[in-house]
Amino acid sequence: MKILVVGGGGREHALCWKIKQSPLVGKLYCAPGNAGIADVAECVDIGAEDVPALVDFAIEQAIDLVVVGPEAPLVAGLSDRLRAIGIPVFGPSSAAAQVEASKAFTKALCDRANIPTARYGKFTDPADAKAFLDELSPPYVLKADGLAAGKGVVIPETREAAESEIDEMMSGKFGEAGKTLVIEEFLKGEEASVFALCDGTTAMPLIAAQDHKRAFDGDEGPNTGGMGAYSPTPVAGHAVIRKTMDEIVMPAIRTLAAEGTPYSGVLYAGLMIGEDGPRLIEFNARFGDPECQILMMRMLSDIVPYLQACATGELGQMPPISWHGSAAVTVVMAANGYPGSYEKGTEIKGVEDANTLDQVTVFHAGTKRGTSGELLANGGRVLNVTAKGNSYREAIDRAYQAVDRIDWPGGFCRRDIGWRALKASG
Ligand code: AMP
Ligand code: GLY
């Protein structure tokens, strides 16, 4: 069969790498792809958000399945357009992708489906927003309603700071995304993410992962898209995954289906796990990046029948996915300066050498080839050095052994990815 993957980051490299291993796949395309993806798929020069061009390409090439990586094309209606012309697609409709695009939508869904989450209020008037602070105790969690490139959440420690932040957010600090504000109770606990495949009416758990959002060692510095991740997670074992499916994922799937906006694709539940179990912080309508990279490394089953079953509503007939039981970790190498301003075009050497290490795969995020075939950085997050092992220690050591073979003066990585898992496993 012919498959088109949409996107060009580390998540899409991992998806292409895994899909390519399936005996069911004849031809694999990726739009737009990157230098690493070009080793496993034919890259097509169409942007991930160019919905009309993607649809035209899928028709011209008679694509059998489109797999959408990032959220933007989902929110823009790529899945709806493809479904309307009978092309199977892995990824939710624009209406169902609101679980990620609107925090207020998800909070209201939690109310209707009785999903455990932080108490909240939704405001379009700053005075009402400030009055609601009376009902909470600090720190306060303020969220721009719309998509704000992962930056729309601010957690002020004091009432005074919260009030001035409300004024800034509601007067356009995050553009339109912040005009509607969600204010939440602060949840205590440890964060983890559980991923589930969904076909509109049923869901199947994948595994859990934890990422490191801060830029620097010791979980210090500014928030980023994720500087590394590991799986499994000591804090979200089988019991927590089960509870997440029963109390969070399935109620959402049933409610969305009953309301005429069935959810298919992967549902990413960002959780705060406290003493009373998992509570939902956010849903995303896609795989996590870099969490997807470790999911693909740990997955033993052929992924393609599962992606197809999600697209066609036949997930209920599929056997559970089998997984590599021990640990996987991914270390993000980013351009110096990320998540602030950074240089593009610096040369990276040693990736092939790193890739020869046992149980190691280096996924590319922002990379491209130079005129003489040399590898160049082409984004903020650039490489995801991913490794498996029989223990967290083994996986982490392998990943850093591979990192040390990569010669890239223009980049940096954290040296402590997985520290929580190492601590918990003694
Ligand atoms: P979100 O974009 O909703 O995932 O929020 C970004 C980050 O803010 C999360 O990963 C948490 O670290 C933190 N956060 C969000 N909501 C809460 C909450 N209700 N209580 C505590 N921390 C939160
Ligand atoms: N790594 C976090 C995310 O993909 O949203």
XYZ file of C-alpha atoms and ligand atoms in Angstrom:
454
model
C 0.000 0.000 0.000
C 0.959 3.649 -0.392
C 1.218 5.785 2.734
C 1.707 9.537 3.109
C 3.006 10.873 6.421
C 2.429 14.595 7.003
C 5.053 16.548 8.950
C 8.799 17.000 9.094
C 10.008 16.663 12.668
C 11.464 13.979 14.888
C 7.997 12.577 15.532
C 7.434 12.081 11.803
C 10.898 10.554 11.330
C 10.069 8.003 14.033
C 6.658 7.300 12.454
C 8.214 6.865 8.985
C 10.997 4.656 10.394
C 8.429 2.394 12.058
C 5.937 2.379 9.145
C 8.741 1.541 6.687
C 9.422 -1.698 8.590
C 5.948 -2.995 7.746
C 5.709 -5.612 4.998
C 2.382 -4.006 4.037
C 4.051 -0.846 2.758
C 4.996 -0.516 -0.904
C 5.608 3.209 -1.142
C 6.113 5.699 1.681
C 5.940 9.470 1.148
C 6.491 12.234 3.678
C 5.525 15.896 3.264
C 7.687 17.854 3.768
C 10.036 15.440 5.630
C 13.651 16.219 6.533
C 17.168 14.907 5.864
C 16.703 11.831 8.077
C 13.238 11.021 6.778
C 14.724 11.047 3.250
C 16.561 7.807 4.156
C 13.288 5.909 4.699
C 10.654 7.781 2.658
C 10.351 9.884 -0.459
C 10.119 13.484 0.725
C 7.573 15.645 -1.060
C 8.002 19.405 -1.097
C 4.599 20.327 0.363
C 4.279 22.110 3.701
C 2.477 20.256 6.508
C -0.133 23.031 6.653
C -0.833 23.261 2.929
C -4.115 21.355 3.082
C -5.205 21.789 -0.566
C -1.804 20.651 -1.934
C -1.718 17.654 0.419
C -5.200 16.595 -0.675
C -4.266 16.965 -4.363
C -1.124 14.898 -3.838
C -3.054 12.154 -2.041
C -5.511 11.965 -4.948
C -2.820 12.023 -7.664
C -0.754 9.283 -6.044
C -3.797 7.204 -5.032
C -2.605 7.167 -1.413
C -4.162 4.377 0.685
C -3.566 5.949 4.103
C -2.554 9.428 5.265
C -0.923 9.678 8.703
C -0.971 13.208 10.140
C 1.817 14.086 12.608
C 1.260 17.676 13.848
C -1.904 19.354 15.111
C -2.066 22.355 12.752
C -3.248 20.457 9.635
C -5.778 18.564 11.776
C -7.236 21.774 13.146
C -7.214 23.172 9.586
C -9.420 20.281 8.435
C -7.027 17.988 6.535
C -8.697 14.824 7.873
C -12.174 16.105 7.012
C -11.133 16.878 3.440
C -9.527 13.459 2.958
C -12.421 11.538 4.524
C -14.883 13.404 2.335
C -13.193 11.954 -0.759
C -12.804 8.474 0.689
C -9.096 8.507 1.552
C -8.474 6.806 4.924
C -6.674 9.069 7.374
C -5.081 8.605 10.780
C -5.929 11.772 12.705
C -9.069 13.416 14.070
C -11.483 15.749 12.310
C -11.132 19.466 12.849
C -14.096 19.372 15.245
C -12.569 16.572 17.347
C -9.107 18.205 17.251
C -10.656 21.008 19.328
C -9.575 18.883 22.310
C -6.140 20.388 21.618
C -7.047 23.644 19.889
C -9.267 24.980 22.681
C -8.589 24.557 26.377
C -12.120 25.806 27.130
C -13.533 23.081 24.832
C -11.645 20.398 26.754
C -12.640 21.768 30.152
C -16.300 21.767 29.103
C -15.880 18.223 27.739
C -14.442 17.190 31.134
C -17.586 18.577 32.793
C -19.936 16.711 30.453
C -17.973 13.447 30.610
C -17.192 13.673 34.325
C -13.427 13.513 33.721
C -11.206 14.311 36.735
C -9.423 17.607 36.111
C -8.600 20.885 37.853
C -11.509 23.117 38.867
C -11.683 26.071 36.479
C -13.423 29.155 35.211
C -13.532 30.569 31.679
C -13.463 34.336 31.164
C -13.635 37.024 28.522
C -13.782 39.869 31.042
C -10.703 40.738 33.175
C -12.777 41.810 36.190
C -14.613 38.461 36.294
C -11.307 36.653 35.885
C -9.785 38.519 38.831
C -12.846 37.912 41.008
C -12.509 34.140 40.383
C -9.044 34.215 42.006
C -10.909 34.597 45.343
C -12.066 31.014 45.003
C -8.538 29.617 44.540
C -5.309 29.649 46.468
C -1.899 30.405 44.907
C -0.132 29.502 42.711
C -2.682 30.339 39.997
C -2.786 28.607 36.623
C -3.691 30.976 33.758
C -4.181 29.569 30.269
C -4.785 31.278 26.949
C -7.724 29.403 25.430
C -6.336 28.920 21.920
C -3.160 27.449 20.408
C -0.184 29.521 21.581
C 2.717 27.322 20.425
C 2.923 25.641 23.833
C 3.598 28.970 25.566
C 0.089 29.997 26.596
C 0.241 28.812 30.222
C 1.493 31.082 32.997
C 1.632 30.100 36.689
C 1.982 33.222 38.883
C 2.856 32.665 42.548
C 1.024 35.675 43.965
C -2.358 37.329 43.629
C -0.728 40.549 42.461
C 1.272 38.815 39.737
C -1.838 36.886 38.677
C -3.858 40.082 38.287
C -1.271 41.826 36.150
C -0.843 38.667 34.071
C -4.612 38.547 33.490
C -4.453 42.118 32.154
C -1.535 41.298 29.860
C -2.995 38.067 28.522
C -6.433 39.509 27.919
C -5.068 42.571 26.183
C -3.337 40.476 23.561
C -0.006 39.109 24.892
C -0.803 35.819 23.104
C -2.886 37.441 20.371
C -6.384 36.109 19.845
C -5.506 32.891 21.723
C -5.535 34.792 25.037
C -8.720 36.804 24.589
C -10.532 33.953 26.286
C -8.798 32.900 29.474
C -9.078 29.673 31.438
C -8.077 29.901 35.110
C -7.460 26.674 36.991
C -6.799 25.259 40.387
C -3.105 24.283 40.746
C -2.725 20.499 40.803
C 0.007 18.816 42.806
C 1.750 15.653 41.726
C 4.018 14.352 38.991
C 3.310 14.782 35.284
C 3.165 11.942 32.777
C 1.490 11.355 29.443
C -0.622 8.384 28.394
C -1.260 7.782 24.694
C -4.247 5.894 23.296
C -5.232 4.859 19.786
C -8.856 5.671 18.962
C -11.171 4.799 16.078
C -14.188 6.956 16.874
C -15.897 4.530 19.233
C -13.189 2.477 20.930
C -9.727 3.135 22.289
C -6.630 1.053 22.968
C -3.940 2.176 25.397
C -0.410 2.552 24.125
C 2.152 3.246 26.825
C 3.035 6.139 29.083
C 5.990 8.500 28.797
C 7.462 11.445 30.663
C 9.232 14.337 29.056
C 11.533 17.094 30.234
C 10.032 20.425 29.230
C 12.712 22.770 30.583
C 15.746 23.707 28.497
C 18.521 23.020 30.997
C 19.772 20.355 33.417
C 17.959 20.061 36.711
C 14.693 21.023 34.967
C 15.807 24.660 34.937
C 15.415 27.376 32.330
C 12.628 28.219 29.912
C 9.953 25.805 28.734
C 10.554 24.109 25.387
C 8.712 21.640 23.173
C 10.548 18.889 25.102
C 14.274 18.244 25.604
C 14.022 14.500 26.100
C 11.696 11.755 27.237
C 11.628 8.235 28.590
C 9.297 5.296 28.889
C 8.032 3.397 30.822
C 7.353 5.852 33.629
C 7.686 4.870 37.283
C 4.764 7.181 38.122
C 2.369 5.798 35.478
C 2.439 2.013 35.608
C -0.300 -0.393 34.472
C -2.772 0.639 37.183
C -2.510 4.338 36.347
C -2.800 3.621 32.606
C -5.920 1.511 33.285
C -7.446 4.245 35.436
C -6.620 6.837 32.756
C -8.401 4.720 30.146
C -11.457 4.141 32.362
C -11.834 7.610 33.842
C -10.384 9.930 31.204
C -9.915 8.480 27.704
C -13.051 6.327 27.357
C -15.447 8.920 28.832
C -14.034 11.468 26.347
C -14.353 9.050 23.413
C -17.917 8.051 24.348
C -19.041 11.629 24.879
C -17.480 12.913 21.647
C -19.054 10.016 19.704
C -22.489 10.584 21.258
C -22.282 14.278 20.357
C -21.539 13.583 16.692
C -17.825 14.465 16.723
C -16.193 11.019 17.010
C -12.474 11.076 17.782
C -10.059 8.939 15.774
C -6.272 8.939 15.689
C -4.091 9.137 18.764
C -5.313 10.852 21.897
C -2.552 12.204 24.109
C -3.613 12.681 27.714
C -1.287 14.964 29.686
C -1.806 14.010 33.327
C -0.994 15.190 36.802
C -0.677 12.116 38.969
C -1.317 12.908 42.601
C -2.442 10.995 45.653
C -5.957 10.524 44.290
C -4.813 9.202 40.911
C -4.499 10.791 37.465
C -6.185 14.085 36.642
C -6.267 15.569 33.154
C -4.151 18.648 32.447
C -4.605 18.654 28.697
C -5.473 16.564 25.677
C -3.468 16.725 22.479
C -4.764 15.457 19.162
C -1.448 13.902 18.072
C 1.587 11.987 19.284
C 3.951 13.858 21.596
C 7.245 15.027 20.171
C 9.715 13.620 21.354
C 7.528 11.031 23.163
C 6.562 9.403 19.846
C 10.224 8.554 19.196
C 10.421 6.307 22.253
C 6.980 4.818 21.615
C 8.116 3.772 18.137
C 11.377 2.358 19.533
C 9.483 0.259 22.085
C 6.686 -0.951 19.792
C 7.237 -4.529 18.598
C 3.999 -4.980 16.613
C 3.623 -3.778 13.040
C 2.083 -0.307 13.441
C 0.407 -0.132 10.032
C -2.626 -2.377 10.734
C -3.304 -0.299 13.852
C -3.111 3.016 12.002
C -5.463 1.574 9.378
C -7.859 0.229 12.003
C -8.065 3.691 13.606
C -8.861 5.189 10.206
C -11.526 2.630 9.344
C -13.193 2.132 12.735
C -11.955 -1.428 13.261
C -9.697 -1.000 16.260
C -11.987 -3.157 18.417
C -10.987 -6.236 16.411
C -7.244 -5.763 16.891
C -5.131 -7.690 19.413
C -3.187 -5.647 21.986
C 0.086 -4.153 20.764
C 3.249 -5.810 22.042
C 6.047 -3.737 23.499
C 9.709 -4.009 24.285
C 9.377 -4.398 28.038
C 12.329 -2.439 29.270
C 13.410 1.144 28.948
C 13.721 3.633 26.120
C 14.997 7.172 26.288
C 15.459 9.996 23.814
C 17.819 12.947 24.200
C 17.014 16.052 22.164
C 19.945 17.913 20.631
C 18.961 21.514 19.966
C 20.626 24.493 18.309
C 22.489 26.794 20.724
C 20.076 29.484 21.860
C 16.912 27.361 21.581
C 14.135 27.993 22.693
C 15.146 31.616 22.055
C 16.744 32.730 18.805
C 19.238 30.349 17.223
C 21.310 29.953 14.093
C 20.367 27.675 11.230
C 22.787 25.999 8.830
C 25.514 24.847 11.251
C 27.152 21.569 10.217
C 26.611 18.306 12.117
C 29.017 15.363 11.841
C 29.044 11.877 13.303
C 25.359 10.949 13.070
C 26.068 7.840 10.933
C 28.677 6.751 13.456
C 26.248 7.263 16.375
C 23.636 5.238 14.506
C 25.926 2.190 14.333
C 25.683 1.713 18.113
C 23.560 -1.235 19.210
C 19.925 -0.333 20.122
C 20.421 3.292 19.101
C 18.530 5.279 16.450
C 19.116 8.950 15.797
C 15.899 10.551 14.587
C 16.154 13.851 12.747
C 13.961 16.824 13.635
C 15.150 20.083 12.028
C 17.804 18.935 9.549
C 18.538 19.335 5.851
C 21.330 18.450 3.423
C 23.795 21.064 2.201
C 24.961 21.331 -1.411
C 27.651 18.681 -0.986
C 25.453 16.336 1.026
C 26.654 17.513 4.426
C 24.128 17.497 7.277
C 22.964 20.930 8.425
C 20.822 22.085 11.341
C 17.565 23.554 10.120
C 15.491 24.228 13.237
C 15.474 24.592 17.020
C 15.198 20.957 18.020
C 17.478 19.155 15.571
C 18.228 15.538 16.545
C 16.586 12.977 18.854
C 19.152 10.455 19.998
C 17.032 7.475 21.005
C 18.121 4.259 22.736
C 16.670 1.108 24.293
C 18.065 -0.897 27.147
C 17.279 -3.556 29.734
C 17.202 -0.827 32.374
C 16.911 2.956 32.444
C 20.635 3.084 33.240
C 21.533 1.049 30.166
C 19.251 3.025 27.841
C 20.487 6.375 29.165
C 24.161 5.378 28.937
C 23.676 4.199 25.363
C 21.917 7.407 24.366
C 24.717 9.585 25.771
C 27.386 7.351 24.228
C 25.708 8.113 20.899
C 25.416 11.830 21.712
C 29.166 11.876 22.344
C 29.823 10.583 18.845
C 27.984 13.520 17.346
C 30.220 16.440 16.517
C 28.084 19.580 16.469
C 29.569 22.716 18.030
C 26.363 24.599 17.096
C 24.183 22.472 19.371
C 23.575 21.401 22.963
C 21.611 18.828 24.929
C 20.660 18.170 28.523
C 22.906 15.618 30.263
C 20.312 14.459 32.804
C 17.439 13.075 30.742
C 15.668 10.346 32.706
C 16.901 11.437 36.142
C 13.508 10.877 37.758
C 13.305 7.350 36.418
C 16.837 6.578 37.620
C 16.001 7.930 41.061
C 12.756 5.947 41.280
C 14.425 2.716 40.141
C 17.207 3.142 42.692
P -0.691 22.763 29.269
O -0.303 23.599 28.089
O -2.129 22.844 29.634
O -0.161 21.377 29.164
O 0.152 23.350 30.503
C 1.562 23.474 30.439
C 2.186 23.074 31.746
O 1.669 23.865 32.811
C 1.865 21.647 32.146
O 2.726 20.744 31.555
C 2.036 21.717 33.654
O 3.391 21.643 33.996
C 1.533 23.074 34.000
N 0.110 23.027 34.384
C -0.955 23.173 33.557
N -2.107 23.085 34.248
C -1.780 22.869 35.546
C -2.537 22.718 36.733
N -3.874 22.800 36.766
N -1.860 22.514 37.897
C -0.495 22.485 37.899
N 0.269 22.635 36.808
C -0.356 22.834 35.628
N 6.501 16.922 24.185
C 5.273 17.564 24.448
C 4.356 17.664 23.309
O 4.538 17.064 22.269
O 3.366 18.383 23.406
